Tab-separated table of C-alpha atoms and ligand atoms in Angstrom:
chain	number	residue	atom	x	y	z
A	71	MET	CA	140.381	-151.491	74.207
A	72	ASN	CA	143.035	-154.207	74.451
A	73	PRO	CA	145.930	-154.103	71.980
A	74	PHE	CA	145.545	-156.466	69.023
A	75	THR	CA	147.150	-157.138	65.668
A	76	TYR	CA	145.365	-157.178	62.322
A	77	VAL	CA	145.845	-159.319	59.217
A	78	ARG	CA	143.848	-159.481	56.022
A	79	ALA	CA	143.388	-163.046	54.760
A	80	ALA	CA	143.857	-163.524	51.009
A	81	ASN	CA	141.772	-166.706	50.945
A	82	SER	CA	139.886	-169.046	53.263
A	83	ASP	CA	142.864	-171.420	53.678
A	84	GLU	CA	144.962	-168.533	54.941
A	85	ALA	CA	142.200	-167.420	57.337
A	86	ILE	CA	141.819	-170.948	58.736
A	87	ALA	CA	145.603	-171.386	59.158
A	88	THR	CA	145.865	-168.040	60.960
A	89	LEU	CA	143.045	-168.927	63.356
A	90	LYS	CA	144.640	-172.305	64.035
A	91	ARG	CA	147.982	-170.682	64.911
A	92	GLU	CA	146.421	-168.051	67.149
A	93	PRO	CA	143.840	-169.446	69.652
A	94	GLN	CA	142.720	-165.926	70.701
A	95	ALA	CA	142.321	-164.650	67.112
A	96	MET	CA	138.854	-163.739	65.862
A	97	LEU	CA	137.373	-163.113	62.439
A	98	ILE	CA	136.082	-159.764	61.283
A	99	ALA	CA	134.007	-159.102	58.158
A	100	GLY	CA	131.665	-156.088	58.139
A	101	GLY	CA	132.618	-155.354	61.751
A	102	THR	CA	129.179	-153.974	62.637
A	103	ASN	CA	128.929	-156.164	65.748
A	104	MET	CA	132.570	-156.990	66.430
A	105	LEU	CA	133.786	-153.405	66.846
A	106	ASP	CA	131.067	-152.604	69.402
A	107	LEU	CA	131.947	-155.731	71.356
A	108	MET	CA	135.647	-154.838	71.344
A	109	LYS	CA	134.957	-151.286	72.519
A	110	GLU	CA	132.819	-152.671	75.352
A	111	GLY	CA	135.582	-155.073	76.393
A	112	VAL	CA	133.361	-158.094	75.701
A	113	HIS	CA	135.591	-159.392	72.907
A	114	THR	CA	139.336	-159.101	73.482
A	115	PRO	CA	140.978	-160.821	70.489
A	116	SER	CA	144.758	-160.980	70.235
A	117	GLN	CA	144.431	-160.692	66.477
A	118	LEU	CA	141.708	-159.772	64.005
A	119	VAL	CA	141.620	-161.806	60.805
A	120	ASP	CA	139.846	-159.767	58.162
A	121	ILE	CA	137.903	-161.944	55.727
A	122	ARG	CA	136.026	-159.105	54.059
A	123	LYS	CA	138.092	-159.375	50.866
A	124	LEU	CA	137.643	-163.114	50.439
A	125	PRO	CA	136.062	-163.895	47.065
A	126	SER	CA	132.752	-164.969	48.570
A	127	THR	CA	130.420	-162.082	47.837
A	128	GLU	CA	128.483	-163.673	44.972
A	129	ILE	CA	124.778	-164.491	44.988
A	130	VAL	CA	124.209	-167.169	42.351
A	131	THR	CA	121.667	-169.817	41.390
A	132	LYS	CA	122.515	-173.363	42.462
A	133	ASP	CA	120.523	-176.607	42.087
A	134	GLY	CA	117.285	-174.703	41.633
A	135	GLY	CA	117.988	-172.567	44.689
A	136	ILE	CA	120.375	-169.740	45.531
A	137	ARG	CA	123.883	-169.706	47.012
A	138	MET	CA	124.882	-166.577	48.923
A	139	GLY	CA	128.581	-166.078	49.599
A	140	ALA	CA	129.418	-165.553	53.267
A	141	ALA	CA	130.804	-162.088	52.519
A	142	ALA	CA	127.758	-160.984	50.505
A	143	ARG	CA	126.451	-157.782	52.004
A	144	ASN	CA	123.037	-157.870	53.675
A	145	SER	CA	121.857	-155.069	51.379
A	146	ASP	CA	122.959	-156.974	48.258
A	147	VAL	CA	120.964	-160.021	49.378
A	148	ALA	CA	117.891	-157.968	50.275
A	149	TYR	CA	117.794	-156.214	46.895
A	150	ASN	CA	118.781	-159.219	44.773
A	151	SER	CA	115.976	-159.694	42.252
A	152	LEU	CA	115.970	-163.505	42.536
A	153	VAL	CA	115.757	-163.352	46.324
A	154	GLN	CA	112.951	-160.817	46.141
A	155	LYS	CA	111.035	-162.956	43.650
A	156	ARG	CA	111.609	-166.471	45.020
A	157	TYR	CA	112.220	-165.849	48.737
A	158	PRO	CA	110.582	-162.516	49.637
A	159	VAL	CA	110.553	-163.463	53.333
A	160	LEU	CA	114.357	-163.193	53.363
A	161	SER	CA	114.443	-159.809	51.667
A	162	GLU	CA	111.776	-158.479	54.049
A	163	ALA	CA	113.572	-159.830	57.123
A	164	ILE	CA	116.865	-158.193	56.195
A	165	LEU	CA	115.205	-154.871	55.394
A	166	ALA	CA	113.422	-154.997	58.764
A	167	GLY	CA	116.781	-155.138	60.543
A	168	ALA	CA	119.335	-152.486	61.479
A	169	SER	CA	119.799	-149.365	59.330
A	170	ALA	CA	120.676	-148.907	55.666
A	171	GLN	CA	124.248	-147.997	56.646
A	172	LEU	CA	124.651	-151.152	58.730
A	173	ARG	CA	123.091	-153.357	56.047
A	174	ASN	CA	125.637	-151.963	53.584
A	175	MET	CA	128.471	-153.224	55.786
A	176	ALA	CA	127.033	-156.334	57.461
A	177	THR	CA	127.598	-159.693	55.777
A	178	VAL	CA	125.644	-162.944	55.559
A	179	GLY	CA	128.257	-164.794	57.638
A	180	GLY	CA	128.452	-161.999	60.203
A	181	ASN	CA	124.686	-161.938	60.614
A	182	LEU	CA	124.726	-165.657	61.449
A	183	MET	CA	127.353	-165.003	64.127
A	184	GLN	CA	125.980	-161.838	65.744
A	185	ARG	CA	125.831	-161.864	69.512
A	186	THR	CA	122.857	-161.239	71.758
A	187	ARG	CA	121.768	-157.717	72.677
A	188	CYS	CA	121.175	-158.674	76.319
A	189	PRO	CA	122.346	-155.485	78.098
A	190	TYR	CA	124.009	-157.460	80.892
A	191	PHE	CA	126.108	-159.324	78.324
A	192	HIS	CA	127.302	-155.998	76.932
A	193	ASP	CA	128.135	-154.451	80.307
A	194	ILE	CA	131.132	-156.169	81.838
A	195	ALA	CA	130.150	-154.878	85.295
A	196	PHE	CA	127.345	-157.484	85.426
A	197	ALA	CA	127.394	-161.254	85.892
A	198	CYS	CA	126.851	-163.099	82.624
A	199	ASN	CA	127.311	-166.818	81.994
A	200	LYS	CA	127.497	-166.222	78.270
A	201	ARG	CA	130.389	-163.758	78.558
A	202	GLN	CA	132.084	-165.512	81.468
A	203	PRO	CA	131.034	-169.120	82.139
A	204	ASP	CA	129.720	-169.866	85.650
A	205	SER	CA	129.601	-166.201	86.700
A	206	GLY	CA	125.783	-166.019	86.943
A	207	CYS	CA	122.989	-164.407	84.956
A	208	ALA	CA	121.976	-160.862	85.875
A	209	ALA	CA	118.984	-160.987	83.527
A	210	LEU	CA	117.136	-163.685	85.476
A	211	GLU	CA	116.277	-161.203	88.248
A	212	GLY	CA	116.910	-158.085	86.173
A	213	PHE	CA	115.016	-156.114	83.549
A	214	ASN	CA	114.284	-158.959	81.138
A	215	ARG	CA	111.640	-157.366	78.914
A	216	MET	CA	113.582	-158.089	75.691
A	217	HIS	CA	114.587	-161.622	76.643
A	218	ALA	CA	113.500	-165.016	75.338
A	219	VAL	CA	110.529	-167.145	76.386
A	220	LEU	CA	111.423	-170.260	74.360
A	221	GLY	CA	114.569	-172.378	74.651
A	222	THR	CA	115.775	-170.700	77.831
A	223	SER	CA	117.680	-172.328	80.677
A	224	GLU	CA	118.468	-171.430	84.268
A	225	HIS	CA	121.848	-170.256	82.960
A	226	CYS	CA	120.767	-167.874	80.168
A	227	ILE	CA	117.569	-166.365	78.777
A	228	ALA	CA	119.058	-164.118	76.077
A	229	ALA	CA	117.148	-163.792	72.809
A	230	ASN	CA	118.891	-164.278	69.484
A	231	PRO	CA	118.804	-160.850	67.815
A	232	SER	CA	118.867	-161.762	64.112
A	233	ASP	CA	116.020	-161.078	61.688
A	234	MET	CA	117.793	-162.652	58.725
A	235	CYS	CA	118.309	-165.966	60.522
A	236	VAL	CA	114.588	-166.271	61.299
A	237	ALA	CA	113.857	-166.160	57.564
A	238	LEU	CA	116.721	-168.591	56.864
A	239	VAL	CA	115.205	-171.057	59.336
A	240	ALA	CA	111.845	-170.838	57.552
A	241	LEU	CA	113.613	-171.467	54.242
A	242	ASP	CA	115.555	-174.570	55.395
A	243	ALA	CA	118.856	-172.851	54.597
A	244	ILE	CA	122.118	-174.783	54.687
A	245	VAL	CA	125.282	-173.216	56.116
A	246	GLN	CA	128.456	-174.183	54.249
A	247	THR	CA	131.675	-174.134	56.232
A	248	GLN	CA	135.352	-174.861	55.807
A	249	GLY	CA	137.756	-175.666	58.626
A	250	PRO	CA	140.803	-177.671	59.617
A	251	GLY	CA	138.676	-180.829	59.403
A	252	GLY	CA	137.397	-180.084	55.895
A	253	GLU	CA	134.056	-178.830	54.608
A	254	ARG	CA	130.653	-179.192	56.284
A	255	SER	CA	127.036	-178.543	55.249
A	256	ILE	CA	125.018	-177.639	58.355
A	257	PRO	CA	121.224	-177.227	58.347
A	258	ILE	CA	120.458	-173.790	59.789
A	259	THR	CA	118.272	-175.311	62.516
A	260	ASP	CA	121.353	-177.192	63.773
A	261	PHE	CA	123.734	-174.245	63.451
A	262	HIS	CA	122.723	-172.266	66.575
A	263	LEU	CA	122.787	-173.966	69.978
A	264	LEU	CA	120.372	-173.714	72.891
A	265	PRO	CA	122.036	-172.193	75.974
A	266	GLY	CA	121.591	-175.212	78.284
A	267	ASP	CA	124.393	-175.077	80.833
A	268	THR	CA	126.926	-173.781	78.264
A	269	PRO	CA	125.468	-170.464	77.036
A	270	HIS	CA	128.928	-169.259	75.959
A	271	LEU	CA	128.710	-171.780	73.096
A	272	GLU	CA	126.317	-170.283	70.555
A	273	THR	CA	126.972	-172.203	67.348
A	274	VAL	CA	128.410	-175.547	66.255
A	275	LEU	CA	131.363	-173.802	64.581
A	276	GLU	CA	134.751	-174.877	65.872
A	277	HIS	CA	137.695	-172.534	66.283
A	278	GLY	CA	139.325	-172.203	62.887
A	279	GLU	CA	136.129	-173.081	60.997
A	280	ILE	CA	134.666	-170.348	58.806
A	281	ILE	CA	131.365	-169.892	57.016
A	282	THR	CA	131.878	-169.877	53.262
A	283	ALA	CA	128.290	-169.649	51.961
A	284	VAL	CA	124.629	-170.086	52.803
A	285	ASP	CA	122.393	-172.062	50.443
A	286	LEU	CA	118.671	-171.543	49.993
A	287	PRO	CA	117.312	-174.862	48.695
A	288	ALA	CA	114.755	-174.889	45.904
A	289	MET	CA	111.351	-174.173	47.470
A	290	PRO	CA	108.928	-173.402	44.639
A	291	PHE	CA	106.181	-172.242	47.005
A	292	ALA	CA	108.404	-169.777	48.897
A	293	TRP	CA	107.185	-166.907	46.719
A	294	ARG	CA	104.198	-167.023	49.082
A	295	SER	CA	106.061	-165.856	52.159
A	296	HIS	CA	106.242	-162.925	54.535
A	297	TYR	CA	108.246	-161.549	57.477
A	298	LEU	CA	106.371	-159.561	60.097
A	299	LYS	CA	108.343	-157.783	62.810
A	300	VAL	CA	106.941	-155.984	65.851
A	301	ARG	CA	109.272	-153.574	67.636
A	302	ASP	CA	109.258	-150.594	69.952
A	303	ARG	CA	109.887	-148.067	67.168
A	304	ALA	CA	109.441	-148.114	63.416
A	305	SER	CA	113.071	-148.630	62.429
A	306	TYR	CA	116.492	-149.546	63.767
A	307	ALA	CA	115.176	-151.621	66.661
A	308	PHE	CA	115.435	-155.274	67.564
A	309	ALA	CA	112.336	-157.435	67.409
A	310	LEU	CA	110.037	-157.775	70.373
A	311	VAL	CA	108.616	-160.612	68.324
A	312	SER	CA	108.699	-161.519	64.651
A	313	ALA	CA	107.314	-164.232	62.409
A	314	ALA	CA	108.591	-165.706	59.151
A	315	VAL	CA	105.882	-167.606	57.306
A	316	VAL	CA	106.031	-169.696	54.138
A	317	LEU	CA	102.875	-171.488	52.966
A	318	GLU	CA	101.889	-173.645	50.039
A	319	ILE	CA	98.137	-173.509	49.584
A	320	ASP	CA	96.165	-175.523	47.071
A	321	GLY	CA	92.406	-175.421	46.788
A	322	GLY	CA	92.110	-173.628	50.113
A	323	GLU	CA	94.132	-176.316	51.897
A	324	ILE	CA	97.616	-175.834	53.298
A	325	ARG	CA	99.971	-178.339	51.672
A	326	ASN	CA	103.253	-177.096	53.124
A	327	ALA	CA	104.180	-174.732	55.930
A	328	ARG	CA	107.409	-173.286	57.309
A	329	ILE	CA	107.093	-171.223	60.466
A	330	ALA	CA	109.898	-169.450	62.327
A	331	LEU	CA	109.806	-166.894	65.126
A	332	GLY	CA	112.214	-164.171	66.206
A	333	GLY	CA	112.573	-162.199	69.442
A	334	VAL	CA	111.123	-165.025	71.522
A	335	GLY	CA	113.750	-167.763	71.240
A	336	THR	CA	117.297	-168.198	72.474
A	337	LYS	CA	117.989	-169.224	68.875
A	338	PRO	CA	116.086	-168.403	65.672
A	339	TRP	CA	113.009	-170.455	66.459
A	340	ARG	CA	111.492	-173.032	64.107
A	341	SER	CA	107.978	-173.980	65.189
A	342	LEU	CA	107.319	-177.535	64.095
A	343	GLU	CA	104.297	-177.452	66.434
A	344	ALA	CA	102.660	-174.694	64.398
A	345	GLU	CA	103.550	-176.418	61.122
A	346	GLU	CA	101.926	-179.641	62.295
A	347	VAL	CA	98.661	-177.788	62.936
A	348	LEU	CA	98.788	-176.015	59.582
A	349	VAL	CA	99.625	-178.826	57.160
A	350	SER	CA	96.515	-180.442	55.601
A	351	ALA	CA	94.250	-177.917	57.349
A	352	PRO	CA	92.061	-175.291	55.658
A	353	ALA	CA	93.711	-171.878	55.283
A	354	ILE	CA	91.252	-170.134	57.565
A	355	GLU	CA	91.464	-167.961	60.663
A	356	GLU	CA	90.611	-170.787	63.095
A	357	THR	CA	93.563	-172.805	61.785
A	358	PHE	CA	95.893	-169.831	62.166
A	359	THR	CA	94.766	-169.264	65.766
A	360	ALA	CA	95.346	-172.925	66.593
A	361	ALA	CA	98.809	-172.789	64.986
A	362	ALA	CA	99.749	-169.672	66.957
A	363	ASN	CA	98.627	-171.281	70.214
A	364	ALA	CA	100.662	-174.380	69.400
A	365	ALA	CA	103.742	-172.284	68.606
A	366	MET	CA	103.742	-170.672	72.065
A	367	ARG	CA	102.500	-173.638	74.135
A	368	GLU	CA	105.936	-174.289	75.670
A	369	ALA	CA	106.759	-170.602	76.260
A	370	ARG	CA	108.018	-169.687	79.717
A	371	PRO	CA	107.818	-166.006	80.648
A	372	TYR	CA	109.997	-164.059	83.082
A	373	GLN	CA	109.083	-161.033	85.190
A	374	TYR	CA	108.949	-158.405	82.437
A	375	ASN	CA	108.348	-160.335	79.208
A	376	GLN	CA	105.015	-162.106	79.771
A	377	PHE	CA	103.539	-159.853	77.071
A	378	LYS	CA	105.662	-161.528	74.407
A	379	ILE	CA	103.574	-164.694	74.461
A	380	GLU	CA	100.311	-163.048	73.415
A	381	LEU	CA	102.153	-160.660	71.092
A	382	ALA	CA	103.880	-163.566	69.343
A	383	LYS	CA	100.560	-165.357	68.837
A	384	ARG	CA	98.958	-162.279	67.318
A	385	THR	CA	102.005	-161.573	65.147
A	386	LEU	CA	102.058	-165.113	63.778
A	387	GLU	CA	98.306	-165.059	63.121
A	388	GLU	CA	98.628	-161.774	61.266
A	389	ALA	CA	101.541	-163.041	59.177
A	390	LEU	CA	99.608	-166.213	58.320
A	391	LYS	CA	96.600	-164.168	57.202
A	392	THR	CA	98.810	-161.970	55.030
A	393	VAL	CA	100.484	-164.952	53.369
A	394	ALA	CA	97.186	-166.777	52.820
A	395	ALA	CA	95.778	-163.698	51.090
A	396	MET	CA	98.699	-163.420	48.662
A	397	SER	CA	97.773	-163.860	45.040
A	398	GLY	CA	94.269	-165.107	45.713
A	399	GLY	CA	94.900	-166.564	49.177
A	400	GLN	CA	92.479	-169.431	49.688
A	401	ALA	CA	92.623	-170.585	46.071
B	38	SF4	FE1	124.314	-163.263	80.116
B	38	SF4	FE2	122.432	-164.738	78.985
B	38	SF4	FE3	122.068	-163.879	81.432
B	38	SF4	FE4	122.078	-162.103	79.434
B	38	SF4	S1	120.582	-163.722	79.755
B	38	SF4	S2	123.110	-161.908	81.422
B	38	SF4	S3	123.518	-163.070	78.024
B	38	SF4	S4	123.686	-165.286	80.758
């Protein structure tokens, strides 16, 4: 591991000023991803700026919704009674990810920033455009079973690994940031970037800009929501595919729908195509099948991940059926 210095920021202004002074400095919060990346030689910061002790751990009600501080622990969000009651899809997504020990350390902000689990990204012996721009992509001709089928480019096909962010996308979350240029409110669907020809750029955050909170807007129908994750083993595994579903159903008709997919996209994937099929349609199996087909219509498989397309359709259909059946289902 490269030598580096360490400072603990007392507040966000101090963290931002430190990052501005030191172009190679990086933030650390729970450290559950950062320390692995440093040990692998993928991240080589000159300085670590610890923001774990910033006063941003609260989970509070705000404008009919919920504000989660960036340093709130994943486990605190998952077991928060308001989150469980109003946004169960978020609680379920977090509990489907990692291990209890990791969830006790990982933070909301860190989860938004976690890097891909593409094995070629993590092994510095391989070519990787995301780690080193213009060096190539070993996954294109390699073992790409875990890789994305939506939002890929000829430069990168890595899947976004987060479960939490898939639920946040379905809940229209807003990411609050603070940086040298002031404060910003960024819709979660705009926060992560598609790889295009710059896969090393993963979010719209600028150097020196930090996440301060994530807001869940009021969504009265989000109690009817569910996260379904399919993986190779029952726990502590990344998603092959996952689906976050939020439905408002009235008189057997779908009034509102929020659909997001994990494991298949280069970013947490919002499916407006599926939502378009669902809204104003009857909450029946034929509708769910049509929505699942629409969600995967643009999918492009690679040598080893063709199976993800059918698996994603079946996962989304199953999640839709579960949500429709909640509290009377087709009421
Ligand atoms: Fe790197 Fe992306 Fe290719 Fe993986 S898929 S090797 S992260 S460029």
